[in-house]
Coordinates of C-alpha atoms and ligand atoms in Angstrom, one line a residue:
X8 CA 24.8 9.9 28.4
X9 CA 25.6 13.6 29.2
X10 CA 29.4 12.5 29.8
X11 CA 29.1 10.6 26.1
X12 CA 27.8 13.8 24.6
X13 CA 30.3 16.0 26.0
X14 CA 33.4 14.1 25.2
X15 CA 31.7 13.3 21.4
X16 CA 31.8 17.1 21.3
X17 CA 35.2 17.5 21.8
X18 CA 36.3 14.6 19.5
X19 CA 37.6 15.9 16.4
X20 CA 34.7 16.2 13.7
X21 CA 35.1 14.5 10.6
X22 CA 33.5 16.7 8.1
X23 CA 35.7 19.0 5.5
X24 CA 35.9 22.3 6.5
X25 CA 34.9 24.6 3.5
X26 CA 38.4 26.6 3.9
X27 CA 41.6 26.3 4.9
X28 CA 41.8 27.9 8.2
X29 CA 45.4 28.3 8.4
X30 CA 48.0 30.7 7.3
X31 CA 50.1 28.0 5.6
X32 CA 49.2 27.6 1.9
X33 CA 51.2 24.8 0.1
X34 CA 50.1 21.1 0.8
X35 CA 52.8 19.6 3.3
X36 CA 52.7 22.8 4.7
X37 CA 48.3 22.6 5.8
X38 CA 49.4 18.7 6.9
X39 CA 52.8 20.0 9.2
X40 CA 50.2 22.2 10.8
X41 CA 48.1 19.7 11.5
X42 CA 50.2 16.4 12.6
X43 CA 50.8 17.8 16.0
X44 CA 46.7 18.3 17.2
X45 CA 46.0 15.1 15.6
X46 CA 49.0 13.4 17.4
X47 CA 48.0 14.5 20.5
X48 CA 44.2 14.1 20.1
X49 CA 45.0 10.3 19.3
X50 CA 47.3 9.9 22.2
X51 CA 44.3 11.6 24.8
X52 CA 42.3 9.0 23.3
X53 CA 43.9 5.8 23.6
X54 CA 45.5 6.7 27.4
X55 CA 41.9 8.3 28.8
X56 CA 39.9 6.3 27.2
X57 CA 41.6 3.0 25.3
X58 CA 39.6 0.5 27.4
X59 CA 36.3 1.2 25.8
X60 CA 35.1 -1.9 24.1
X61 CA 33.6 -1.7 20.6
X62 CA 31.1 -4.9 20.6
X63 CA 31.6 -8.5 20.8
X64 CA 33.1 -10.9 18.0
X65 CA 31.0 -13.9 17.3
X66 CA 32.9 -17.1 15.9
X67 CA 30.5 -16.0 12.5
X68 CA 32.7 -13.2 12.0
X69 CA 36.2 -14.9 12.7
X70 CA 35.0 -17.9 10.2
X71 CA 33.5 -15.1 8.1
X72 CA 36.2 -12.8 6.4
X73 CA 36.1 -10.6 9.6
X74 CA 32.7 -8.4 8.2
X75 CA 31.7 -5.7 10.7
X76 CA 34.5 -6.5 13.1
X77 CA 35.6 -2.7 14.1
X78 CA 39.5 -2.9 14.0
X79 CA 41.1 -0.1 12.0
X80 CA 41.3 3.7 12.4
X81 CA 41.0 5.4 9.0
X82 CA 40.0 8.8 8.6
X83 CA 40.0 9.6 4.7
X84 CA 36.6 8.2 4.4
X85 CA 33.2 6.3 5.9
X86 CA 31.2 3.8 5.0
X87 CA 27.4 3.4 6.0
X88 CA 25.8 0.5 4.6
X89 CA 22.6 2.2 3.8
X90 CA 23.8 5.6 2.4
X91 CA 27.3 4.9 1.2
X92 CA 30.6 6.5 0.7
X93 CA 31.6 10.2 2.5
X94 CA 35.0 11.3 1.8
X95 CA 35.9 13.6 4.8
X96 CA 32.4 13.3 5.8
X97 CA 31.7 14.5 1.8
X98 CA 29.0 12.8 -0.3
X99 CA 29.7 12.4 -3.8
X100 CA 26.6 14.6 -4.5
X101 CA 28.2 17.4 -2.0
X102 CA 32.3 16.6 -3.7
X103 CA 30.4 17.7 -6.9
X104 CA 28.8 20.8 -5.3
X105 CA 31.8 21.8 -3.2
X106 CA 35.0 20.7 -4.7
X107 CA 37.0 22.6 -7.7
X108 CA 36.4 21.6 -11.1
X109 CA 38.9 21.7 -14.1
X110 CA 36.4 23.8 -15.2
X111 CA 33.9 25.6 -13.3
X112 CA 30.7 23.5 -12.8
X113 CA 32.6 20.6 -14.1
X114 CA 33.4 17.3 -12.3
X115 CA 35.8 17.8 -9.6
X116 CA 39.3 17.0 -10.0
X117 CA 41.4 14.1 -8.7
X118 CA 43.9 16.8 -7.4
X119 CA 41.0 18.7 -5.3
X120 CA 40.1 15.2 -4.1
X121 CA 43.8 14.3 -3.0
X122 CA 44.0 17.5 -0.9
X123 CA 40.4 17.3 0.8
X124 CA 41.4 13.5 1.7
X125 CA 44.7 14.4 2.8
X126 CA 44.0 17.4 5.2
X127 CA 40.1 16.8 5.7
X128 CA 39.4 20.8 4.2
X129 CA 38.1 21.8 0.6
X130 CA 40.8 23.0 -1.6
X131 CA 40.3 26.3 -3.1
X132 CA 41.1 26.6 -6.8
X133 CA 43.8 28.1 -6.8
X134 CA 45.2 25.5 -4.0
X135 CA 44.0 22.4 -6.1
X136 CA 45.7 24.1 -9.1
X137 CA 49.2 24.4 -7.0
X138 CA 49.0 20.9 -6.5
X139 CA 48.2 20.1 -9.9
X140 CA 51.4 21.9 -11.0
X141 CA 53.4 20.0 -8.1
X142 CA 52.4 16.6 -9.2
X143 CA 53.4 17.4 -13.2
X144 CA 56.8 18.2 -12.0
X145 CA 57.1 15.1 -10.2
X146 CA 55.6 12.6 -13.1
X147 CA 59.1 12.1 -14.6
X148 CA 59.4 8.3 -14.4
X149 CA 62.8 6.7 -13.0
X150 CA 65.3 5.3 -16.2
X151 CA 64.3 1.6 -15.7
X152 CA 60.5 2.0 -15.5
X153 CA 59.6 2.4 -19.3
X154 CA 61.9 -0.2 -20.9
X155 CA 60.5 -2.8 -17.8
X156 CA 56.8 -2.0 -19.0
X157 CA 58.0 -3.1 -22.7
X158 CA 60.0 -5.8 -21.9
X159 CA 56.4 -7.5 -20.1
X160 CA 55.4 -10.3 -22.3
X161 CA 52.3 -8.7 -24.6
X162 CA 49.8 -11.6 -22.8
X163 CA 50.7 -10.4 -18.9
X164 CA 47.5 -9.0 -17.5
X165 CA 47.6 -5.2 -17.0
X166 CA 46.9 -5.3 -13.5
X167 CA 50.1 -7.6 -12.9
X168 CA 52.2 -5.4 -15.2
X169 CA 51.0 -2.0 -13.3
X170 CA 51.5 -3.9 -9.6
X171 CA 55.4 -5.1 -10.7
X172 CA 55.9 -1.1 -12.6
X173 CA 54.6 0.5 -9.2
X174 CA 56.8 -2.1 -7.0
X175 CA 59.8 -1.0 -9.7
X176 CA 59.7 1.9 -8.8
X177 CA 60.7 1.6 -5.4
X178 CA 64.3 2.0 -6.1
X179 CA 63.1 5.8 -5.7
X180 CA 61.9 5.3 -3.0
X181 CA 63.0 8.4 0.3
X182 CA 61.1 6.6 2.7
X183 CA 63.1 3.1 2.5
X184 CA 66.2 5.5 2.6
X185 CA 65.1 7.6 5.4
X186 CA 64.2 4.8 7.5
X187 CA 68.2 4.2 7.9
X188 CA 69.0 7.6 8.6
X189 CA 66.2 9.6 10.2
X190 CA 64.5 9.8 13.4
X191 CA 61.0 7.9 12.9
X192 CA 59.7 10.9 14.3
X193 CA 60.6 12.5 10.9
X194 CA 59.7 9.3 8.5
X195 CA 56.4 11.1 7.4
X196 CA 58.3 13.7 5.6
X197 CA 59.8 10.9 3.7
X198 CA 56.3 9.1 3.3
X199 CA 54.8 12.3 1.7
X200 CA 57.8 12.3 -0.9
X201 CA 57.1 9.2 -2.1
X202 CA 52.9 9.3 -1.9
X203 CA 52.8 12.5 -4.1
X204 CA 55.9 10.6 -6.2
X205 CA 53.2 7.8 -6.5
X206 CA 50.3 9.8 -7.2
X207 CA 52.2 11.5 -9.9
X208 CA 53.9 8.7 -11.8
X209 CA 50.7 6.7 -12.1
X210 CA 48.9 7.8 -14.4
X211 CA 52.0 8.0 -16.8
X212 CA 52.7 4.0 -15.7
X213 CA 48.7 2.9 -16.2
X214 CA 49.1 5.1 -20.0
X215 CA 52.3 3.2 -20.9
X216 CA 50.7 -0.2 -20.6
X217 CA 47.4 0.7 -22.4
X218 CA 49.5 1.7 -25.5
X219 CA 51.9 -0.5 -25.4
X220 CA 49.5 -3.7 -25.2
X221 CA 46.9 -2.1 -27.2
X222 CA 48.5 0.7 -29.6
X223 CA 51.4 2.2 -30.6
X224 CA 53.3 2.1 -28.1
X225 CA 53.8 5.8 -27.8
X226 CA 52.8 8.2 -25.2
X227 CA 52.1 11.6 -25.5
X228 CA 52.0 14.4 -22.2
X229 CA 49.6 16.9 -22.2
X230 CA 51.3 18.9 -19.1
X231 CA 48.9 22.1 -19.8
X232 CA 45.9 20.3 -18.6
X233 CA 45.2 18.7 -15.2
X234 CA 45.9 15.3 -14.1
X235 CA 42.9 13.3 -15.5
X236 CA 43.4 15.7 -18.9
X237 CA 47.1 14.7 -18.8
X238 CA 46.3 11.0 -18.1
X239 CA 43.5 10.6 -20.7
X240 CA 45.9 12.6 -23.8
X241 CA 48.6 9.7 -22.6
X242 CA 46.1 6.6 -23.1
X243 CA 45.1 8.6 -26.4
X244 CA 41.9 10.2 -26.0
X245 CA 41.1 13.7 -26.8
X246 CA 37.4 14.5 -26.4
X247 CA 36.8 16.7 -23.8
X248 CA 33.3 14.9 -22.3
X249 CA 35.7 12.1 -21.7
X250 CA 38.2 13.8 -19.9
X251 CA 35.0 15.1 -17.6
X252 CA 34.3 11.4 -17.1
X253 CA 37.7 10.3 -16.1
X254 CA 37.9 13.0 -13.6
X255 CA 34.6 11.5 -12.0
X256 CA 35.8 8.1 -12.4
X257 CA 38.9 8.9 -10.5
X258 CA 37.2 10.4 -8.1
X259 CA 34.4 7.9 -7.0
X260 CA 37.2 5.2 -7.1
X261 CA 39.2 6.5 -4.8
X262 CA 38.6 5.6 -1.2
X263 CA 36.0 3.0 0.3
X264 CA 37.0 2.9 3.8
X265 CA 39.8 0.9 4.9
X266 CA 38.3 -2.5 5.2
X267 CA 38.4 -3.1 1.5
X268 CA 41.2 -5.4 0.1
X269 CA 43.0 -2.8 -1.9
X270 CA 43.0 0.0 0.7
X271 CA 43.4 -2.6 3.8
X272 CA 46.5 -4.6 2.1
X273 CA 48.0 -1.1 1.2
X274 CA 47.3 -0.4 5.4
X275 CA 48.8 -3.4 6.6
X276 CA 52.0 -3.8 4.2
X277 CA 52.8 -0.4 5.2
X278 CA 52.5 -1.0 9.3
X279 CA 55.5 -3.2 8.5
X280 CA 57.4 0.5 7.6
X281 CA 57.8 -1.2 3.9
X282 CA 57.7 2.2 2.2
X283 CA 54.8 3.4 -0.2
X284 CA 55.7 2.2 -3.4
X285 CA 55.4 -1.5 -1.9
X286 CA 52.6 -0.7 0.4
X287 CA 51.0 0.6 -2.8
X288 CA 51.8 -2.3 -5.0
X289 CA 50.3 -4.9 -2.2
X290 CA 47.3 -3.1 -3.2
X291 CA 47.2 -3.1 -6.6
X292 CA 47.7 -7.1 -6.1
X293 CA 44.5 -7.1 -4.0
X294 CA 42.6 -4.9 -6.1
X295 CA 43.3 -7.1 -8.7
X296 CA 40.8 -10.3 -7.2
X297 CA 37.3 -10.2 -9.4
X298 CA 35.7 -9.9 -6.1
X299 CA 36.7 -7.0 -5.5
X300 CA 38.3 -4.7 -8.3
X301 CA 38.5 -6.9 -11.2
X302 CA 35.0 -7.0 -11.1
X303 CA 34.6 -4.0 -13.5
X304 CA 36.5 -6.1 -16.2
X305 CA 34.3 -9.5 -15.2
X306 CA 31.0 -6.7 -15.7
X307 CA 32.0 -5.8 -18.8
X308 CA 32.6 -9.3 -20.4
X309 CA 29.0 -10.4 -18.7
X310 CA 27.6 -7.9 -20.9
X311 CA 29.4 -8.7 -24.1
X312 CA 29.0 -12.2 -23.5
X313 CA 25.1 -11.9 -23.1
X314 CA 24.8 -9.7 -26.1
X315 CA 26.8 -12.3 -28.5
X316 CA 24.9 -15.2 -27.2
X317 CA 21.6 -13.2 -27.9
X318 CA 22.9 -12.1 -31.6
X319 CA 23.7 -16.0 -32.3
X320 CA 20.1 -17.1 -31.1
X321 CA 18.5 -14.6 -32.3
X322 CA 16.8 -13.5 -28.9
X323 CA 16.2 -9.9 -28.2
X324 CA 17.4 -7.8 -25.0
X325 CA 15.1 -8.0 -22.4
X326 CA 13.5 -8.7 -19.2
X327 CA 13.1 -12.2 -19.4
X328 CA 15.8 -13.0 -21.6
X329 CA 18.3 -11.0 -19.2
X330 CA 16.4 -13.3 -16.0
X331 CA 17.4 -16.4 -18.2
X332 CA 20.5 -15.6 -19.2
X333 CA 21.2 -14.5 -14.9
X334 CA 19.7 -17.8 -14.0
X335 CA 22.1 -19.3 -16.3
X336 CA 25.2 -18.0 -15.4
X337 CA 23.9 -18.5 -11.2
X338 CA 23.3 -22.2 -11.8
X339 CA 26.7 -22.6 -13.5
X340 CA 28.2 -21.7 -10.1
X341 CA 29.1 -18.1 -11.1
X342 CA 28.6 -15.1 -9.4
X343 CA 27.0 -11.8 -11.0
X344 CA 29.2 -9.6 -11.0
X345 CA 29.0 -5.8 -10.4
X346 CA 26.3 -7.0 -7.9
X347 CA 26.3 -7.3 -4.3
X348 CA 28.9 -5.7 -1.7
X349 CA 30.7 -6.8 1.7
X350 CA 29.2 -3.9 3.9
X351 CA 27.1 -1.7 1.4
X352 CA 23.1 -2.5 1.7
X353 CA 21.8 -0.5 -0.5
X354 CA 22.3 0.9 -4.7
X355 CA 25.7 2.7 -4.5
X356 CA 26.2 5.8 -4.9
X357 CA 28.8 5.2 -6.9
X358 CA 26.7 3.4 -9.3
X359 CA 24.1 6.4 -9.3
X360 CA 26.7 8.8 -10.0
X361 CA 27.6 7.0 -13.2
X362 CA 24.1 6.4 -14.1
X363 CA 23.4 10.2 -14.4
X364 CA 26.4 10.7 -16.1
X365 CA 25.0 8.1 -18.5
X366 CA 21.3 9.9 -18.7
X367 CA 23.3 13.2 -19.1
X368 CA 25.8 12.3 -22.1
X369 CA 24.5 8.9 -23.4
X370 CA 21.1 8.4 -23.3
X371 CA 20.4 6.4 -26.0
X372 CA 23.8 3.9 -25.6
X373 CA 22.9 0.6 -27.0
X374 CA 25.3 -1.0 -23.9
X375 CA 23.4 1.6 -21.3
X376 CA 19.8 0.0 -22.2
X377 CA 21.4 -3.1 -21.4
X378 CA 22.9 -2.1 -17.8
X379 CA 19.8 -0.5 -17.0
X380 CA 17.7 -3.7 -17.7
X381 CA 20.1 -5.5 -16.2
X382 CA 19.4 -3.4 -12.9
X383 CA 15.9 -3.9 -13.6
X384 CA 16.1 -7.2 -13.1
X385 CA 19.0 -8.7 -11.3
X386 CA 18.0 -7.9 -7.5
X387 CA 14.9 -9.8 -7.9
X388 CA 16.8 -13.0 -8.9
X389 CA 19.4 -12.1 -6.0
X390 CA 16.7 -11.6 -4.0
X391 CA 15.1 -14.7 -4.5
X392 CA 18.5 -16.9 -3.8
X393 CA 17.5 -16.3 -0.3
X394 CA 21.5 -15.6 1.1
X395 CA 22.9 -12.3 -1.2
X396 CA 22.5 -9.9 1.6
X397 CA 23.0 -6.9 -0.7
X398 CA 21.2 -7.7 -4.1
X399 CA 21.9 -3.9 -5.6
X400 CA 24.7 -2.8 -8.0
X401 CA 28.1 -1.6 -6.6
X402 CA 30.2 0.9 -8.5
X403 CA 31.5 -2.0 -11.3
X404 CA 28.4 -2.5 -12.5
X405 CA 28.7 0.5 -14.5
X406 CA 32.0 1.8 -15.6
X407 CA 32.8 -0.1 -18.0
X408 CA 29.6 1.2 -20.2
X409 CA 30.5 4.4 -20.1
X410 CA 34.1 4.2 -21.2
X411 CA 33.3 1.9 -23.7
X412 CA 30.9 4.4 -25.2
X413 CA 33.9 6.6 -25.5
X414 CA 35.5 3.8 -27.3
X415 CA 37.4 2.2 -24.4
X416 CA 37.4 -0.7 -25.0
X417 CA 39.9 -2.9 -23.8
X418 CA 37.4 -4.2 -20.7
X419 CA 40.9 -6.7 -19.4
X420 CA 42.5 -3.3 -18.6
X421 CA 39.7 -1.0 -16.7
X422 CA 40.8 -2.5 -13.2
X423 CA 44.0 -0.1 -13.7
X424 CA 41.7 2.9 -14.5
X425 CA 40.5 1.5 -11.2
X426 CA 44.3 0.8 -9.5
X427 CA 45.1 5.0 -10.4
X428 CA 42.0 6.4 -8.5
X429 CA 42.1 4.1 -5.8
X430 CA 45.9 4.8 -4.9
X431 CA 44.6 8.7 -3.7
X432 CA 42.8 7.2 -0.9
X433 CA 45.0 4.3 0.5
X434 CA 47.9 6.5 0.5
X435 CA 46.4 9.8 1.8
X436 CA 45.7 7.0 4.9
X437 CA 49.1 6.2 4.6
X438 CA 50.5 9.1 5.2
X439 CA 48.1 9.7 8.4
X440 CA 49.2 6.3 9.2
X441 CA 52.5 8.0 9.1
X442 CA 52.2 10.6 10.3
X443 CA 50.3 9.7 13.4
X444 CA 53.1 6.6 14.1
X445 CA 50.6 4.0 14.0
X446 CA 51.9 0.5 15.0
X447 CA 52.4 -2.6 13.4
X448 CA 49.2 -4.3 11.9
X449 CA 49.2 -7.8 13.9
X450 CA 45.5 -9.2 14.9
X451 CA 45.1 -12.8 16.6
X452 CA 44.5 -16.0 14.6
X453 CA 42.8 -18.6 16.9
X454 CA 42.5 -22.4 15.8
X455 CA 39.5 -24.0 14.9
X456 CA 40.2 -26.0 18.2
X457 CA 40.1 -22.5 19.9
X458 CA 36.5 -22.0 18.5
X459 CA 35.0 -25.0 19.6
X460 CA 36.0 -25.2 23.0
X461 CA 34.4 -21.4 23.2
X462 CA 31.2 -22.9 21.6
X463 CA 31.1 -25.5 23.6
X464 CA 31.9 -23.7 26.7
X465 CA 29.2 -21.2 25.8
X466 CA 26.6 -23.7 25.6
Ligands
LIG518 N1 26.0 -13.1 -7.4 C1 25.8 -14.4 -6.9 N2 25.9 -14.7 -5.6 C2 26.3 -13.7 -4.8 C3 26.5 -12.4 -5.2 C4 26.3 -12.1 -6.6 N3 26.6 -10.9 -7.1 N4 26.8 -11.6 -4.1 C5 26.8 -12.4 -3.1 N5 26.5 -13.7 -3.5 C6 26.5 -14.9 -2.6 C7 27.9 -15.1 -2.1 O1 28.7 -15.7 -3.0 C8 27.5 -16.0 -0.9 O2 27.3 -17.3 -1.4 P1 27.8 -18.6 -0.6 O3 27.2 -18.5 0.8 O4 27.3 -19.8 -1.4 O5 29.3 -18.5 -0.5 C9 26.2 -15.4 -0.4 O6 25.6 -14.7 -1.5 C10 26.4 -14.5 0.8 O7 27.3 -13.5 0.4 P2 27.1 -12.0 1.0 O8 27.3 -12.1 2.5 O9 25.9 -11.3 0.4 O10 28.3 -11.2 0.3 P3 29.9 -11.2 0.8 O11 30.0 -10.1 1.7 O12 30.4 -12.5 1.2 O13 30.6 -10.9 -0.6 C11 30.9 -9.7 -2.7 C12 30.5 -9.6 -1.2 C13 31.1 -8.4 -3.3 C14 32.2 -10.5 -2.8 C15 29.8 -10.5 -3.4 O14 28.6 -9.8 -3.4 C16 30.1 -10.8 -4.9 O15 30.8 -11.8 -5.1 N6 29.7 -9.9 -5.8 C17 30.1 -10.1 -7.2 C18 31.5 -9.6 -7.5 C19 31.6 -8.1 -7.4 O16 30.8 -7.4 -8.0 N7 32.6 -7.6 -6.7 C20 32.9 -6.2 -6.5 C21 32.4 -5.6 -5.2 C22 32.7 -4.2 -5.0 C23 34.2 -3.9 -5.1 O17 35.0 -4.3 -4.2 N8 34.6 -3.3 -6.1 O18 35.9 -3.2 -6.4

């Protein structure tokens, strides 16, 4: 136990340090600084100490979408079932406290966010503002990208346009380009070129397909401002509060871990040394499933749907009819969506984040009554189903209330709202992944053959 504490002590500690402890200032320069210690940390590791089993596999878990198997290193954030999300060891609760605003006291900023991910340390103002400024001069989309995005056919989902825009890109890409010419000692370089690249272009991507599908077609830049203020003058919105919520949106969407779908396909495409535009659009493909990312969109048309069906009969909104109206859509072989969650046991934080921006700026929303009924009453049914081992709301359950209030909406589009804020965490683990030379993603497949002869064996 002594020798356990002793070498836990000298493991690397992943909290954010409140500064930036070294000299070097810019971004790539705080990550240089760092590569070699982390290189070598991770190397000490695996040679004095790779043997160390981390639990047994049961044939549950290999039948069962792989939950709680431990087989990926990511360091950008942490998942505990019962208190949720950390970013760098970071609670939402403490990124509010701690991390710069746009303005101060406001919601943090994406850009603060991308930096504490990235290097693991708390950005100071002035350092988030630096890489504010870097990503504006970087958001100029290659030739092809725009005429591509209007070319799509009017009725392609957004989420399939923005994963075939972000895989266009790639032509851009310095990675694919390095990996011809460079030794793969050097390929991070290239990586962070073309994660920042990606960071940077998004937003302008997600904008053009919002007001192309849904307005005018034109986008204007708002370069003065930050990167959600940039992002929400492109989709065409202009009041500030809502500029205050897309900067928390973007920032409670960003990183779940690395077993998610979105953040574990952008993992494993990129182990193949497929460069981060692909890597990035693998993701966007997987965030794009209703269990997982979609979800917000599916929440959003649950709640309309109820809301029309009770105008036409005349019910009103309320407990029971809300338990009906659940029952309903259970027995018709449907999930709930916004409810329930691979690994989380517990309300998300995520969700409680939105819910006090909603008792802060939206009290009295006619759609927020309903969502917080809704919560009232759904993990009681869930409950009672006997098998939902996580009746509580995860982060969908919410969002799409609150940008509707601002009048957003489009609800078949908020996934890519989604697809923006969750690129900063799967490629900040990207470039660790990287940076660090991690291998080839390749786990075993075993037959159901296999499975049987070890249950039968076991018996
Ligand atoms: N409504 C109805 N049934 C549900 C349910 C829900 N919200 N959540 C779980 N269940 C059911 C499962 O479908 C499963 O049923 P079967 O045994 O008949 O297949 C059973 O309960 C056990 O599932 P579980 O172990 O509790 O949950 P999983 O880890 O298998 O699945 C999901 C987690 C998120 C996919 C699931 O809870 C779900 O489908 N929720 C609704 C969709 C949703 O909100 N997805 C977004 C999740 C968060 C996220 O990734 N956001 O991007």
């Amino acid at each position: 136990m002594q020798a356990f504490r002793n070498l836990a002590a000298r493991a690397p500690k992943a909290t954010a340090k409140s500064v930036s402890s070294r000299c070097a200032s810019t971004l790539k320069e705080v990550l240089a600084a760092q590569i070699p210690e982390k290189q070598a940390s991770l190397l000490k590791l695996k040679k004095e100490h790779g043997d160390v089993g981390l639990g047994m596999v049961t044939i549950d878990q290999v039948i069962g979408g792989s939950r709680g198997i431990k087989t990926m290193m990511w360091e950008t954030s942490n998942l505990d079932p019962e208190e949720g999300i950390r970013f760098r060891g970071l609670t939402i609760p403490d990124c509010q406290k701690k991390l710069p605003g746009y303005q101060k006291g406001g919601e943090p900023t994406p850009e603060a966010l991308i930096w504490l991910l990235l290097t693991s340390e708390v950005p100071t103002k002035e350092q988030a503002d630096m890489l504010t400024a870097d990503l504006h001069a970087r958001s100029k989309l290659p030739a092809h990208i725009e005429p591509l995005i209007r070319s799509f056919p009017k009725d392609m989902h957004p989420m399939t346009q923005f994963a075939a825009a972000v895989a266009a890109m790639q032509t851009d890409s310095k990675f694919a380009v390095a990996y011809h010419t460079v030794n793969k000692k050097e390929l991070w370089q290239h990586a962070y070129e073309d994660i920042l690249n990606v960071f940077a272009r998004l937003p302008e991507i997600a904008a053009l397909i919002y007001r192309c599908r849904y307005a005018d077609g034109q986008v204007k830049k708002d370069l003065s401002l930050d990167y959600s203020g940039n992002f929400c003058r492109m989709l065409g919105f202009t009041d500030p509060t809502f500029d205050e919520l897309m900067r928390l949106y973007m920032v409670i969407h960003s990183d779940h871990e690395g077993g998610n779908a979105s953040a574990h396909a952008t993992h494993l495409v990129g182990s193949t040394l497929s460069d981060p535009y692909l890597s990035y659009a693998a993701g966007l493909c997987a965030l794009a499933g209703p269990l997982h990312g979609l979800a917000n969109q599916e929440v959003l048309g649950w709640i309309l749907q109820l809301q029309a069906e009770f105008k036409k009969a005349g019910k009103p909104v309320n407990k029971d009819t809300i338990e009906e109206f659940t029952l309903a859509t259970l027995n018709s072989g449907k999930v709930i969506p916004g409810y329930g969650h691979a690994v989380l046991r517990k309300t998300d934080p995520r969700y409680e984040a939105q819910r006090q921006f909603a008792l802060k700026h939206l009290p009295d929303d006619p759609l927020f009554h309903i969502v917080s009924t809704v919560y009232e009453v759904v993990p009681g049914v869930l409950t009672k189903l006997g098998k939902v081992k996580n009746p509580w709301p995860n982060v969908d359950a919410h969002s799409g209330v609150l940008l509707c209030h601002y009048g957003f909406t489009q609800h078949d589009y908020y996934t890519v709202l989604f697809g923006v804020s969750r690129a900063m965490g799967a490629l900040s683990q990207l470039f660790w992944d990287r940076a660090l030379g991690l291998p080839l993603e390749r786990p075993k497949s075993v037959t159901p053959e296999f499975l049987w002869s070890q249950a039968t064996k076991a018996k």
